Amino acid sequence: MKHDPLFEQAFEVMQRIEEAGGEAYIAGGAVRDHVSGRAVGDIDIASSLPPSKIQEIFEKVIPVGIEHGTVIVRHRSTSYEVTTFRTESGYEDYRHPDEVTFVSDIRTDLARRDFTMNAMAMDRHGRIIDPFDGRKAIKHKQIRAVGNPYDRFQEDPLRMMRAVRFSSQLCFEVTGTTKEALVKQASLLANISMERVAEETRKTFAGQGIKNALGLLDETGLFHQLPFLEDMGLQKNPPLSPLKSWPEIAVFLCLQDSSFSVSAFLKTWKRSNQEKRETDQLKEAMNLYTDADDVTSWLAYCLPESLYSSFDRVTEAAGMDRGIKERLLDRKHHLPICDRKDLEFESVDLIALHPDKRKGPWISETMKAVERRVVEGVLENDYEKIKEWVITWNPPGNI
């Protein structure tokens, strides 16, 4: 199998570790993606050497999790997480092992991993170490736990959501005793922080196999651990395409149920203020779109361009329209103004027209009306013409 070009620099890191007397392998997701023919992302390296030795070998080392054997090595402007071979035992907090023991054998290290497809390693010559038949699982598109699935999920219940996420991202099926364990241990997910569950849930919605993943959540009872989502009937009416962010998910759910409380949903899932703002912007854009049943200049103007892709994904996922981003960009390209500050007529000009009128909401309301008419091409962005329109539209006695 041809090596991914991204591996070549990682091989250089591994070679230096070997020259220092250690063993080194690429491990985990990068090997899985390489074997399955998917694009490789971050590359993690497993090594027989302890963190102290890695720090001696390389000039730029960041001790991010040194107590658990993990450091980040910077090589050619790229970061590589290098972790010492280890075993783990005891998970009182359902996340961190109570005891980490460094070992010298890569196969022992791979035995602690979650799923067989993630329990493979590759040396710098491209040879695959696969003690748990990860390649077979990939060939048959199956998600199987390493060893006893009940133990794996007891150690870290988030692995159950990782199984769901992988079923969405890879379009694989959870099978056999691994699926049985999901059903019987679903309640353990309640021990995991909302933030960690939220990240796996977001990634689940972003996968091409979201329909199958939602079915899996329903079959296993994991839906019961996901606030709001279990009551939305998503297994029967899933998104028709991936949704990549929480604002996209929230607005999609709004389209499914008009009584859906966006604010309560985002608060429960502990989303950021930025995500709440983006949700409001997408929701308002959706209202403009449905009111006009079209992509209007005002919609393209009001919605930040950074959210065009998100809006496009929501409408496609809801089966409303496709290719909206291109239409938004075309509308934006032909807008007469890009921002209110581009108007030739300002608030001070409006106030000057009515020196005796008390300041109040009428100022922003009038300027908003001017802004929209200019954007829509009803009114030319010219001081005198806007002034004339304002006088006609809003004489002092009616303001």
mmCIF file of C-alpha atoms in Angstrom:
data_model
loop_
_atom_site.group_PDB
_atom_site.id
_atom_site.type_symbol
_atom_site.label_atom_id
_atom_site.label_comp_id
_atom_site.label_asym_id
_atom_site.label_seq_id
_atom_site.Cartn_x
_atom_site.Cartn_y
_atom_site.Cartn_z
ATOM 1 C CA MET A 1 0.000 0.000 0.000
ATOM 2 C CA LYS A 2 1.329 3.411 -0.942
ATOM 3 C CA HIS A 3 2.293 5.632 1.980
ATOM 4 C CA ASP A 4 0.428 8.830 2.661
ATOM 5 C CA PRO A 5 2.872 11.751 2.083
ATOM 6 C CA LEU A 6 2.036 13.005 5.574
ATOM 7 C CA PHE A 7 3.730 9.916 6.981
ATOM 8 C CA GLU A 8 7.169 10.776 5.629
ATOM 9 C CA GLN A 9 7.887 13.513 8.199
ATOM 10 C CA ALA A 10 6.497 11.304 10.970
ATOM 11 C CA PHE A 11 8.887 8.578 9.856
ATOM 12 C CA GLU A 12 11.756 11.028 10.439
ATOM 13 C CA VAL A 13 10.611 11.493 14.036
ATOM 14 C CA MET A 14 10.336 7.730 14.458
ATOM 15 C CA GLN A 15 13.792 7.178 13.005
ATOM 16 C CA ARG A 16 15.364 9.527 15.530
ATOM 17 C CA ILE A 17 13.630 7.637 18.346
ATOM 18 C CA GLU A 18 14.946 4.354 16.966
ATOM 19 C CA GLU A 19 18.454 5.792 16.659
ATOM 20 C CA ALA A 20 18.237 6.620 20.369
ATOM 21 C CA GLY A 21 17.522 2.972 21.134
ATOM 22 C CA GLY A 22 13.727 2.980 21.212
ATOM 23 C CA GLU A 23 10.833 1.669 19.161
ATOM 24 C CA ALA A 24 8.288 3.923 17.500
ATOM 25 C CA TYR A 25 5.082 3.366 15.581
ATOM 26 C CA ILE A 26 2.300 5.434 14.104
ATOM 27 C CA ALA A 27 -0.800 4.337 16.005
ATOM 28 C CA GLY A 28 -4.540 4.836 16.196
ATOM 29 C CA GLY A 29 -6.732 6.818 13.836
ATOM 30 C CA ALA A 30 -4.050 7.644 11.280
ATOM 31 C CA VAL A 31 -3.397 3.957 10.652
ATOM 32 C CA ARG A 32 -7.135 3.233 10.513
ATOM 33 C CA ASP A 33 -7.694 5.954 7.929
ATOM 34 C CA HIS A 34 -4.649 4.872 5.928
ATOM 35 C CA VAL A 35 -5.847 1.255 5.791
ATOM 36 C CA SER A 36 -9.399 2.275 4.877
ATOM 37 C CA GLY A 37 -8.236 4.684 2.165
ATOM 38 C CA ARG A 38 -9.478 7.812 3.927
ATOM 39 C CA ALA A 39 -7.623 11.119 4.225
ATOM 40 C CA VAL A 40 -5.195 11.033 7.141
ATOM 41 C CA GLY A 41 -5.441 13.783 9.748
ATOM 42 C CA ASP A 42 -3.329 14.097 12.885
ATOM 43 C CA ILE A 43 -0.584 11.532 13.307
ATOM 44 C CA ASP A 44 0.064 10.097 16.769
ATOM 45 C CA ILE A 45 3.207 8.160 17.592
ATOM 46 C CA ALA A 46 3.602 5.410 20.195
ATOM 47 C CA SER A 47 7.103 4.827 21.556
ATOM 48 C CA SER A 48 8.901 2.517 23.956
ATOM 49 C CA LEU A 49 10.909 5.429 25.377
ATOM 50 C CA PRO A 50 9.738 7.426 28.410
ATOM 51 C CA PRO A 51 8.877 11.136 28.065
ATOM 52 C CA SER A 52 12.167 12.171 29.695
ATOM 53 C CA LYS A 53 14.119 10.458 26.930
ATOM 54 C CA ILE A 54 11.921 11.994 24.206
ATOM 55 C CA GLN A 55 12.702 15.405 25.691
ATOM 56 C CA GLU A 56 16.402 14.678 25.361
ATOM 57 C CA ILE A 57 16.118 13.620 21.713
ATOM 58 C CA PHE A 58 14.141 16.581 20.372
ATOM 59 C CA GLU A 59 14.653 20.311 20.809
ATOM 60 C CA LYS A 60 10.993 21.326 20.805
ATOM 61 C CA VAL A 61 8.908 19.216 23.169
ATOM 62 C CA ILE A 62 5.729 20.287 24.975
ATOM 63 C CA PRO A 63 4.916 18.196 28.101
ATOM 64 C CA VAL A 64 1.117 18.201 27.680
ATOM 65 C CA GLY A 65 0.398 14.967 29.584
ATOM 66 C CA ILE A 66 3.734 13.825 30.816
ATOM 67 C CA GLU A 67 2.276 11.986 33.836
ATOM 68 C CA HIS A 68 0.485 9.705 31.390
ATOM 69 C CA GLY A 69 3.493 9.425 29.105
ATOM 70 C CA THR A 70 2.421 11.965 26.492
ATOM 71 C CA VAL A 71 4.406 14.866 25.026
ATOM 72 C CA ILE A 72 4.078 16.842 21.811
ATOM 73 C CA VAL A 73 7.109 16.878 19.532
ATOM 74 C CA ARG A 74 7.417 19.756 17.060
ATOM 75 C CA HIS A 75 9.158 18.690 13.863
ATOM 76 C CA ARG A 76 9.222 20.714 10.658
ATOM 77 C CA SER A 77 6.410 22.966 11.923
ATOM 78 C CA THR A 78 4.176 19.961 12.579
ATOM 79 C CA SER A 79 3.064 18.622 15.961
ATOM 80 C CA TYR A 80 3.215 14.930 16.802
ATOM 81 C CA GLU A 81 1.745 13.514 19.981
ATOM 82 C CA VAL A 82 4.257 10.957 21.240
ATOM 83 C CA THR A 83 3.049 8.594 23.956
ATOM 84 C CA THR A 84 4.993 5.908 25.752
ATOM 85 C CA PHE A 85 3.677 2.340 25.423
ATOM 86 C CA ARG A 86 1.450 1.822 28.446
ATOM 87 C CA THR A 87 -1.284 -0.146 30.150
ATOM 88 C CA GLU A 88 -4.068 1.401 32.199
ATOM 89 C CA SER A 89 -6.139 0.201 35.119
ATOM 90 C CA GLY A 90 -8.883 1.545 37.372
ATOM 91 C CA TYR A 91 -11.206 4.274 36.111
ATOM 92 C CA GLU A 92 -12.900 5.700 39.192
ATOM 93 C CA ASP A 93 -13.910 8.883 37.353
ATOM 94 C CA TYR A 94 -14.982 6.989 34.193
ATOM 95 C CA ARG A 95 -12.326 8.839 32.226
ATOM 96 C CA HIS A 96 -8.783 8.899 33.611
ATOM 97 C CA PRO A 97 -6.997 5.686 34.581
ATOM 98 C CA ASP A 98 -6.105 5.449 38.259
ATOM 99 C CA GLU A 99 -2.837 3.787 37.336
ATOM 100 C CA VAL A 100 -0.679 4.004 34.229
ATOM 101 C CA THR A 101 2.132 1.500 33.744
ATOM 102 C CA PHE A 102 4.721 1.997 31.030
ATOM 103 C CA VAL A 103 5.478 -1.140 29.040
ATOM 104 C CA SER A 104 7.952 -2.122 26.335
ATOM 105 C CA ASP A 105 5.669 -3.935 23.873
ATOM 106 C CA ILE A 106 3.461 -2.213 21.278
ATOM 107 C CA ARG A 107 0.958 -5.079 21.313
ATOM 108 C CA THR A 108 0.362 -4.623 25.030
ATOM 109 C CA ASP A 109 -0.211 -0.921 24.387
ATOM 110 C CA LEU A 110 -2.689 -1.603 21.587
ATOM 111 C CA ALA A 111 -4.698 -3.862 23.918
ATOM 112 C CA ARG A 112 -5.835 -0.823 25.960
ATOM 113 C CA ARG A 113 -7.461 0.897 22.975
ATOM 114 C CA ASP A 114 -11.181 1.174 22.310
ATOM 115 C CA PHE A 115 -11.974 -0.491 18.974
ATOM 116 C CA THR A 116 -10.087 -2.999 16.860
ATOM 117 C CA MET A 117 -9.891 -0.622 13.897
ATOM 118 C CA ASN A 118 -8.073 1.837 16.185
ATOM 119 C CA ALA A 119 -5.783 -0.794 17.685
ATOM 120 C CA MET A 120 -3.313 -0.993 14.811
ATOM 121 C CA ALA A 121 0.175 0.420 14.483
ATOM 122 C CA MET A 122 2.588 0.993 11.604
ATOM 123 C CA ASP A 123 6.367 1.100 11.649
ATOM 124 C CA ARG A 124 8.373 3.499 9.507
ATOM 125 C CA HIS A 125 8.721 0.890 6.780
ATOM 126 C CA GLY A 126 4.965 0.693 6.357
ATOM 127 C CA ARG A 127 4.473 -2.651 8.083
ATOM 128 C CA ILE A 128 1.168 -2.933 9.944
ATOM 129 C CA ILE A 129 0.937 -4.460 13.432
ATOM 130 C CA ASP A 130 -2.640 -5.713 13.799
ATOM 131 C CA PRO A 131 -3.073 -8.068 16.781
ATOM 132 C CA PHE A 132 -6.873 -7.615 17.021
ATOM 133 C CA ASP A 133 -7.868 -7.956 13.350
ATOM 134 C CA GLY A 134 -8.506 -4.266 12.786
ATOM 135 C CA ARG A 135 -8.044 -4.636 9.037
ATOM 136 C CA LYS A 136 -10.695 -7.352 8.983
ATOM 137 C CA ALA A 137 -13.097 -5.071 10.850
ATOM 138 C CA ILE A 138 -12.423 -2.297 8.342
ATOM 139 C CA LYS A 139 -12.915 -4.645 5.410
ATOM 140 C CA HIS A 140 -16.321 -5.703 6.760
ATOM 141 C CA LYS A 141 -17.159 -2.175 7.950
ATOM 142 C CA GLN A 142 -17.599 -3.268 11.540
ATOM 143 C CA ILE A 143 -16.979 -1.513 14.839
ATOM 144 C CA ARG A 144 -15.816 -4.004 17.451
ATOM 145 C CA ALA A 145 -14.374 -3.331 20.875
ATOM 146 C CA VAL A 146 -10.891 -4.525 21.756
ATOM 147 C CA GLY A 147 -11.340 -7.435 24.140
ATOM 148 C CA ASN A 148 -14.379 -7.327 26.404
ATOM 149 C CA PRO A 149 -16.674 -4.441 25.334
ATOM 150 C CA TYR A 150 -18.240 -4.261 28.798
ATOM 151 C CA ASP A 151 -14.812 -3.518 30.258
ATOM 152 C CA ARG A 152 -13.986 -0.965 27.571
ATOM 153 C CA PHE A 153 -17.212 0.975 28.131
ATOM 154 C CA GLN A 154 -16.937 0.704 31.911
ATOM 155 C CA GLU A 155 -13.470 2.263 31.718
ATOM 156 C CA ASP A 156 -14.745 5.249 29.744
ATOM 157 C CA PRO A 157 -18.469 5.343 28.849
ATOM 158 C CA LEU A 158 -17.767 8.059 26.281
ATOM 159 C CA ARG A 159 -16.481 5.223 24.112
ATOM 160 C CA MET A 160 -20.121 4.335 23.507
ATOM 161 C CA MET A 161 -20.669 7.711 21.879
ATOM 162 C CA ARG A 162 -17.411 7.273 19.999
ATOM 163 C CA ALA A 163 -18.859 4.057 18.565
ATOM 164 C CA VAL A 164 -21.920 5.994 17.424
ATOM 165 C CA ARG A 165 -19.751 8.760 16.010
ATOM 166 C CA PHE A 166 -17.620 6.289 14.060
ATOM 167 C CA SER A 167 -20.749 4.636 12.699
ATOM 168 C CA SER A 168 -21.690 8.044 11.293
ATOM 169 C CA GLN A 169 -18.263 9.129 10.068
ATOM 170 C CA LEU A 170 -17.208 5.800 8.567
ATOM 171 C CA CYS A 171 -20.645 4.363 7.744
ATOM 172 C CA PHE A 172 -19.678 1.235 9.729
ATOM 173 C CA GLU A 173 -21.982 -1.005 11.792
ATOM 174 C CA VAL A 174 -21.624 -1.778 15.493
ATOM 175 C CA THR A 175 -21.962 -5.534 15.770
ATOM 176 C CA GLY A 176 -22.093 -8.516 18.100
ATOM 177 C CA THR A 177 -21.266 -8.212 21.777
ATOM 178 C CA THR A 178 -20.130 -4.622 21.241
ATOM 179 C CA LYS A 179 -23.682 -3.635 20.336
ATOM 180 C CA GLU A 180 -25.080 -5.716 23.192
ATOM 181 C CA ALA A 181 -22.824 -3.851 25.601
ATOM 182 C CA LEU A 182 -24.068 -0.515 24.252
ATOM 183 C CA VAL A 183 -27.640 -1.546 25.073
ATOM 184 C CA LYS A 184 -26.874 -2.819 28.559
ATOM 185 C CA GLN A 185 -24.492 -0.037 29.593
ATOM 186 C CA ALA A 186 -26.083 3.005 27.943
ATOM 187 C CA SER A 187 -26.965 4.487 31.348
ATOM 188 C CA LEU A 188 -23.252 4.819 32.164
ATOM 189 C CA LEU A 189 -23.113 7.781 29.796
ATOM 190 C CA ALA A 190 -24.784 9.837 32.554
ATOM 191 C CA ASN A 191 -21.401 9.816 34.345
ATOM 192 C CA ILE A 192 -19.743 11.760 31.521
ATOM 193 C CA SER A 193 -19.607 15.553 31.396
ATOM 194 C CA MET A 194 -21.966 17.287 28.996
ATOM 195 C CA GLU A 195 -19.032 18.955 27.244
ATOM 196 C CA ARG A 196 -17.454 15.625 26.302
ATOM 197 C CA VAL A 197 -20.756 14.099 25.189
ATOM 198 C CA ALA A 198 -21.526 17.236 23.189
ATOM 199 C CA GLU A 199 -18.325 16.996 21.170
ATOM 200 C CA GLU A 200 -19.000 13.399 20.145
ATOM 201 C CA THR A 201 -22.631 14.277 19.385
ATOM 202 C CA ARG A 202 -21.586 17.166 17.143
ATOM 203 C CA LYS A 203 -19.193 14.907 15.250
ATOM 204 C CA THR A 204 -21.971 12.338 14.888
ATOM 205 C CA PHE A 205 -24.225 14.858 13.154
ATOM 206 C CA ALA A 206 -21.328 15.778 10.856
ATOM 207 C CA GLY A 207 -20.967 12.269 9.437
ATOM 208 C CA GLN A 208 -22.298 10.964 6.146
ATOM 209 C CA GLY A 209 -23.870 8.044 7.991
ATOM 210 C CA ILE A 210 -25.919 10.203 10.355
ATOM 211 C CA LYS A 211 -29.127 8.289 9.542
ATOM 212 C CA ASN A 212 -27.647 4.963 10.661
ATOM 213 C CA ALA A 213 -26.081 6.586 13.718
ATOM 214 C CA LEU A 214 -29.417 8.036 14.836
ATOM 215 C CA GLY A 215 -30.961 4.605 14.423
ATOM 216 C CA LEU A 216 -28.196 3.171 16.599
ATOM 217 C CA LEU A 217 -28.845 5.772 19.299
ATOM 218 C CA ASP A 218 -32.486 4.746 19.289
ATOM 219 C CA GLU A 219 -31.859 0.987 19.294
ATOM 220 C CA THR A 220 -29.352 1.110 22.146
ATOM 221 C CA GLY A 221 -31.179 3.577 24.388
ATOM 222 C CA LEU A 222 -28.323 6.063 24.235
ATOM 223 C CA PHE A 223 -30.863 8.642 23.040
ATOM 224 C CA HIS A 224 -32.161 8.752 26.629
ATOM 225 C CA GLN A 225 -28.859 10.315 27.669
ATOM 226 C CA LEU A 226 -29.034 13.091 25.072
ATOM 227 C CA PRO A 227 -31.263 15.970 26.260
ATOM 228 C CA PHE A 228 -33.989 17.116 23.836
ATOM 229 C CA LEU A 229 -32.758 14.879 21.022
ATOM 230 C CA GLU A 230 -34.639 11.729 22.015
ATOM 231 C CA ASP A 231 -37.976 13.556 21.784
ATOM 232 C CA MET A 232 -37.416 14.951 18.292
ATOM 233 C CA GLY A 233 -38.146 11.774 16.315
ATOM 234 C CA LEU A 234 -34.832 12.076 14.524
ATOM 235 C CA GLN A 235 -34.588 8.363 13.790
ATOM 236 C CA LYS A 236 -37.682 8.763 11.583
ATOM 237 C CA ASN A 237 -36.868 12.203 10.215
ATOM 238 C CA PRO A 238 -33.071 12.436 10.168
ATOM 239 C CA PRO A 239 -31.098 15.214 8.504
ATOM 240 C CA LEU A 240 -30.761 14.416 4.808
ATOM 241 C CA SER A 241 -27.122 15.541 4.868
ATOM 242 C CA PRO A 242 -24.478 16.296 7.514
ATOM 243 C CA LEU A 243 -24.671 19.205 9.963
ATOM 244 C CA LYS A 244 -21.291 20.384 11.195
ATOM 245 C CA SER A 245 -21.991 22.723 14.115
ATOM 246 C CA TRP A 246 -24.327 23.151 17.075
ATOM 247 C CA PRO A 247 -25.982 26.240 15.543
ATOM 248 C CA GLU A 248 -26.774 24.170 12.449
ATOM 249 C CA ILE A 249 -28.196 21.346 14.576
ATOM 250 C CA ALA A 250 -30.300 23.778 16.634
ATOM 251 C CA VAL A 251 -31.830 25.506 13.605
ATOM 252 C CA PHE A 252 -32.503 22.163 11.919
ATOM 253 C CA LEU A 253 -34.416 21.071 15.031
ATOM 254 C CA CYS A 254 -36.398 24.324 14.913
ATOM 255 C CA LEU A 255 -37.530 23.421 11.421
ATOM 256 C CA GLN A 256 -38.712 20.036 12.676
ATOM 257 C CA ASP A 257 -40.764 21.475 15.546
ATOM 258 C CA SER A 258 -41.901 25.107 15.767
ATOM 259 C CA SER A 259 -42.335 24.776 19.544
ATOM 260 C CA PHE A 260 -38.703 23.731 20.002
ATOM 261 C CA SER A 261 -36.920 25.916 22.582
ATOM 262 C CA VAL A 262 -33.571 26.881 21.108
ATOM 263 C CA SER A 263 -32.415 28.772 24.194
ATOM 264 C CA ALA A 264 -33.169 25.873 26.556
ATOM 265 C CA PHE A 265 -31.501 23.428 24.158
ATOM 266 C CA LEU A 266 -28.280 25.432 23.879
ATOM 267 C CA LYS A 267 -28.182 26.111 27.619
ATOM 268 C CA THR A 268 -28.630 22.444 28.505
ATOM 269 C CA TRP A 269 -25.897 21.414 26.084
ATOM 270 C CA LYS A 270 -23.652 24.154 27.557
ATOM 271 C CA ARG A 271 -22.938 25.877 24.288
ATOM 272 C CA SER A 272 -20.852 29.037 24.055
ATOM 273 C CA ASN A 273 -22.145 32.585 23.647
ATOM 274 C CA GLN A 274 -20.641 32.610 20.161
ATOM 275 C CA GLU A 275 -22.635 29.516 19.214
ATOM 276 C CA LYS A 276 -25.779 31.127 20.631
ATOM 277 C CA ARG A 277 -25.192 34.255 18.519
ATOM 278 C CA GLU A 278 -24.625 32.204 15.390
ATOM 279 C CA THR A 279 -27.794 30.226 16.091
ATOM 280 C CA ASP A 280 -29.795 33.456 16.348
ATOM 281 C CA GLN A 281 -28.295 34.697 13.079
ATOM 282 C CA LEU A 282 -29.058 31.453 11.266
ATOM 283 C CA LYS A 283 -32.573 31.351 12.672
ATOM 284 C CA GLU A 284 -33.294 34.929 11.559
ATOM 285 C CA ALA A 285 -31.875 34.134 8.115
ATOM 286 C CA MET A 286 -34.137 31.087 7.925
ATOM 287 C CA ASN A 287 -37.139 33.281 8.729
ATOM 288 C CA LEU A 288 -36.170 35.671 5.924
ATOM 289 C CA TYR A 289 -35.719 32.782 3.527
ATOM 290 C CA THR A 290 -39.043 31.108 4.317
ATOM 291 C CA ASP A 291 -40.936 34.425 4.246
ATOM 292 C CA ALA A 292 -39.655 35.250 0.764
ATOM 293 C CA ASP A 293 -39.325 31.646 -0.404
ATOM 294 C CA ASP A 294 -36.124 32.789 -2.068
ATOM 295 C CA VAL A 295 -32.568 33.989 -1.510
ATOM 296 C CA THR A 296 -32.983 37.764 -1.361
ATOM 297 C CA SER A 297 -30.459 40.573 -1.294
ATOM 298 C CA TRP A 298 -31.559 41.405 2.237
ATOM 299 C CA LEU A 299 -30.872 37.826 3.356
ATOM 300 C CA ALA A 300 -27.409 37.873 1.773
ATOM 301 C CA TYR A 301 -26.758 41.211 3.475
ATOM 302 C CA CYS A 302 -27.983 40.298 6.966
ATOM 303 C CA LEU A 303 -26.373 36.877 7.238
ATOM 304 C CA PRO A 304 -22.584 37.023 7.842
ATOM 305 C CA GLU A 305 -20.717 35.418 4.965
ATOM 306 C CA SER A 306 -18.967 33.177 7.506
ATOM 307 C CA LEU A 307 -22.346 31.460 8.022
ATOM 308 C CA TYR A 308 -23.262 30.979 4.364
ATOM 309 C CA SER A 309 -21.974 27.395 4.395
ATOM 310 C CA SER A 310 -23.863 26.647 7.600
ATOM 311 C CA PHE A 311 -27.093 28.025 6.150
ATOM 312 C CA ASP A 312 -26.531 25.970 3.014
ATOM 313 C CA ARG A 313 -26.091 22.792 5.065
ATOM 314 C CA VAL A 314 -29.227 23.405 7.146
ATOM 315 C CA THR A 315 -31.461 23.962 4.127
ATOM 316 C CA GLU A 316 -30.065 20.889 2.383
ATOM 317 C CA ALA A 317 -30.384 18.743 5.527
ATOM 318 C CA ALA A 318 -34.017 19.827 5.848
ATOM 319 C CA GLY A 319 -34.727 18.986 2.203
ATOM 320 C CA MET A 320 -35.583 22.607 1.418
ATOM 321 C CA ASP A 321 -33.041 23.543 -1.216
ATOM 322 C CA ARG A 322 -29.521 22.882 -2.470
ATOM 323 C CA GLY A 323 -26.746 25.145 -3.679
ATOM 324 C CA ILE A 324 -27.920 28.127 -1.655
ATOM 325 C CA LYS A 325 -24.391 29.217 -0.773
ATOM 326 C CA GLU A 326 -23.603 30.054 -4.401
ATOM 327 C CA ARG A 327 -26.788 32.089 -4.700
ATOM 328 C CA LEU A 328 -26.000 33.935 -1.479
ATOM 329 C CA LEU A 329 -22.511 34.761 -2.721
ATOM 330 C CA ASP A 330 -23.902 35.971 -6.045
ATOM 331 C CA ARG A 331 -26.397 38.220 -4.266
ATOM 332 C CA LYS A 332 -23.684 39.545 -1.974
ATOM 333 C CA HIS A 333 -21.430 40.311 -4.920
ATOM 334 C CA HIS A 334 -24.106 42.597 -6.396
ATOM 335 C CA LEU A 335 -25.089 44.394 -3.187
ATOM 336 C CA PRO A 336 -24.940 48.218 -3.394
ATOM 337 C CA ILE A 337 -23.578 48.372 0.168
ATOM 338 C CA CYS A 338 -21.905 45.830 2.446
ATOM 339 C CA ASP A 339 -22.467 47.567 5.767
ATOM 340 C CA ARG A 340 -24.581 50.354 7.256
ATOM 341 C CA LYS A 341 -21.502 52.556 7.445
ATOM 342 C CA ASP A 342 -21.487 52.500 3.634
ATOM 343 C CA LEU A 343 -24.723 54.511 3.543
ATOM 344 C CA GLU A 344 -24.383 58.063 2.256
ATOM 345 C CA PHE A 345 -26.960 59.141 4.822
ATOM 346 C CA GLU A 346 -26.205 58.795 8.546
ATOM 347 C CA SER A 347 -28.084 58.992 11.824
ATOM 348 C CA VAL A 348 -26.789 62.518 12.416
ATOM 349 C CA ASP A 349 -28.344 63.563 9.114
ATOM 350 C CA LEU A 350 -31.670 62.123 10.189
ATOM 351 C CA ILE A 351 -31.540 63.898 13.541
ATOM 352 C CA ALA A 352 -30.656 67.171 11.795
ATOM 353 C CA LEU A 353 -33.859 66.894 9.776
ATOM 354 C CA HIS A 354 -35.862 66.828 13.019
ATOM 355 C CA PRO A 355 -33.956 69.001 15.531
ATOM 356 C CA ASP A 356 -36.982 69.299 17.810
ATOM 357 C CA LYS A 357 -37.761 65.602 17.877
ATOM 358 C CA ARG A 358 -36.750 63.720 20.989
ATOM 359 C CA LYS A 359 -34.174 60.981 20.412
ATOM 360 C CA GLY A 360 -35.541 57.452 20.621
ATOM 361 C CA PRO A 361 -36.116 54.152 18.811
ATOM 362 C CA TRP A 362 -37.428 56.029 15.768
ATOM 363 C CA ILE A 363 -33.839 56.808 14.762
ATOM 364 C CA SER A 364 -32.694 53.187 14.485
ATOM 365 C CA GLU A 365 -36.042 52.122 12.980
ATOM 366 C CA THR A 366 -35.814 54.763 10.261
ATOM 367 C CA MET A 367 -32.172 53.990 9.505
ATOM 368 C CA LYS A 368 -33.026 50.286 9.299
ATOM 369 C CA ALA A 369 -35.761 51.103 6.787
ATOM 370 C CA VAL A 370 -33.299 53.166 4.738
ATOM 371 C CA GLU A 371 -30.681 50.416 4.920
ATOM 372 C CA ARG A 372 -33.070 47.722 3.709
ATOM 373 C CA ARG A 373 -34.414 49.792 0.808
ATOM 374 C CA VAL A 374 -30.908 50.611 -0.363
ATOM 375 C CA VAL A 375 -29.858 46.963 -0.113
ATOM 376 C CA GLU A 376 -32.926 45.853 -2.058
ATOM 377 C CA GLY A 377 -32.300 48.450 -4.756
ATOM 378 C CA VAL A 378 -35.541 50.333 -4.059
ATOM 379 C CA LEU A 379 -33.618 53.407 -2.979
ATOM 380 C CA GLU A 380 -30.360 54.688 -4.470
ATOM 381 C CA ASN A 381 -27.472 55.176 -2.061
ATOM 382 C CA ASP A 382 -27.385 58.933 -2.599
ATOM 383 C CA TYR A 383 -27.627 61.522 0.175
ATOM 384 C CA GLU A 384 -30.208 63.764 -1.472
ATOM 385 C CA LYS A 385 -32.407 60.911 -2.620
ATOM 386 C CA ILE A 386 -32.334 59.238 0.784
ATOM 387 C CA LYS A 387 -33.088 62.587 2.453
ATOM 388 C CA GLU A 388 -36.042 63.137 0.163
ATOM 389 C CA TRP A 389 -37.351 59.631 0.834
ATOM 390 C CA VAL A 390 -37.009 60.021 4.600
ATOM 391 C CA ILE A 391 -38.965 63.297 4.569
ATOM 392 C CA THR A 392 -41.712 61.725 2.486
ATOM 393 C CA TRP A 393 -41.823 58.439 4.378
ATOM 394 C CA ASN A 394 -41.467 59.814 7.860
ATOM 395 C CA PRO A 395 -42.547 63.422 8.273
ATOM 396 C CA PRO A 396 -41.931 64.773 11.811
ATOM 397 C CA GLY A 397 -45.543 64.473 12.891
ATOM 398 C CA ASN A 398 -45.589 60.720 12.141
ATOM 399 C CA ILE A 399 -42.270 59.806 13.664
#
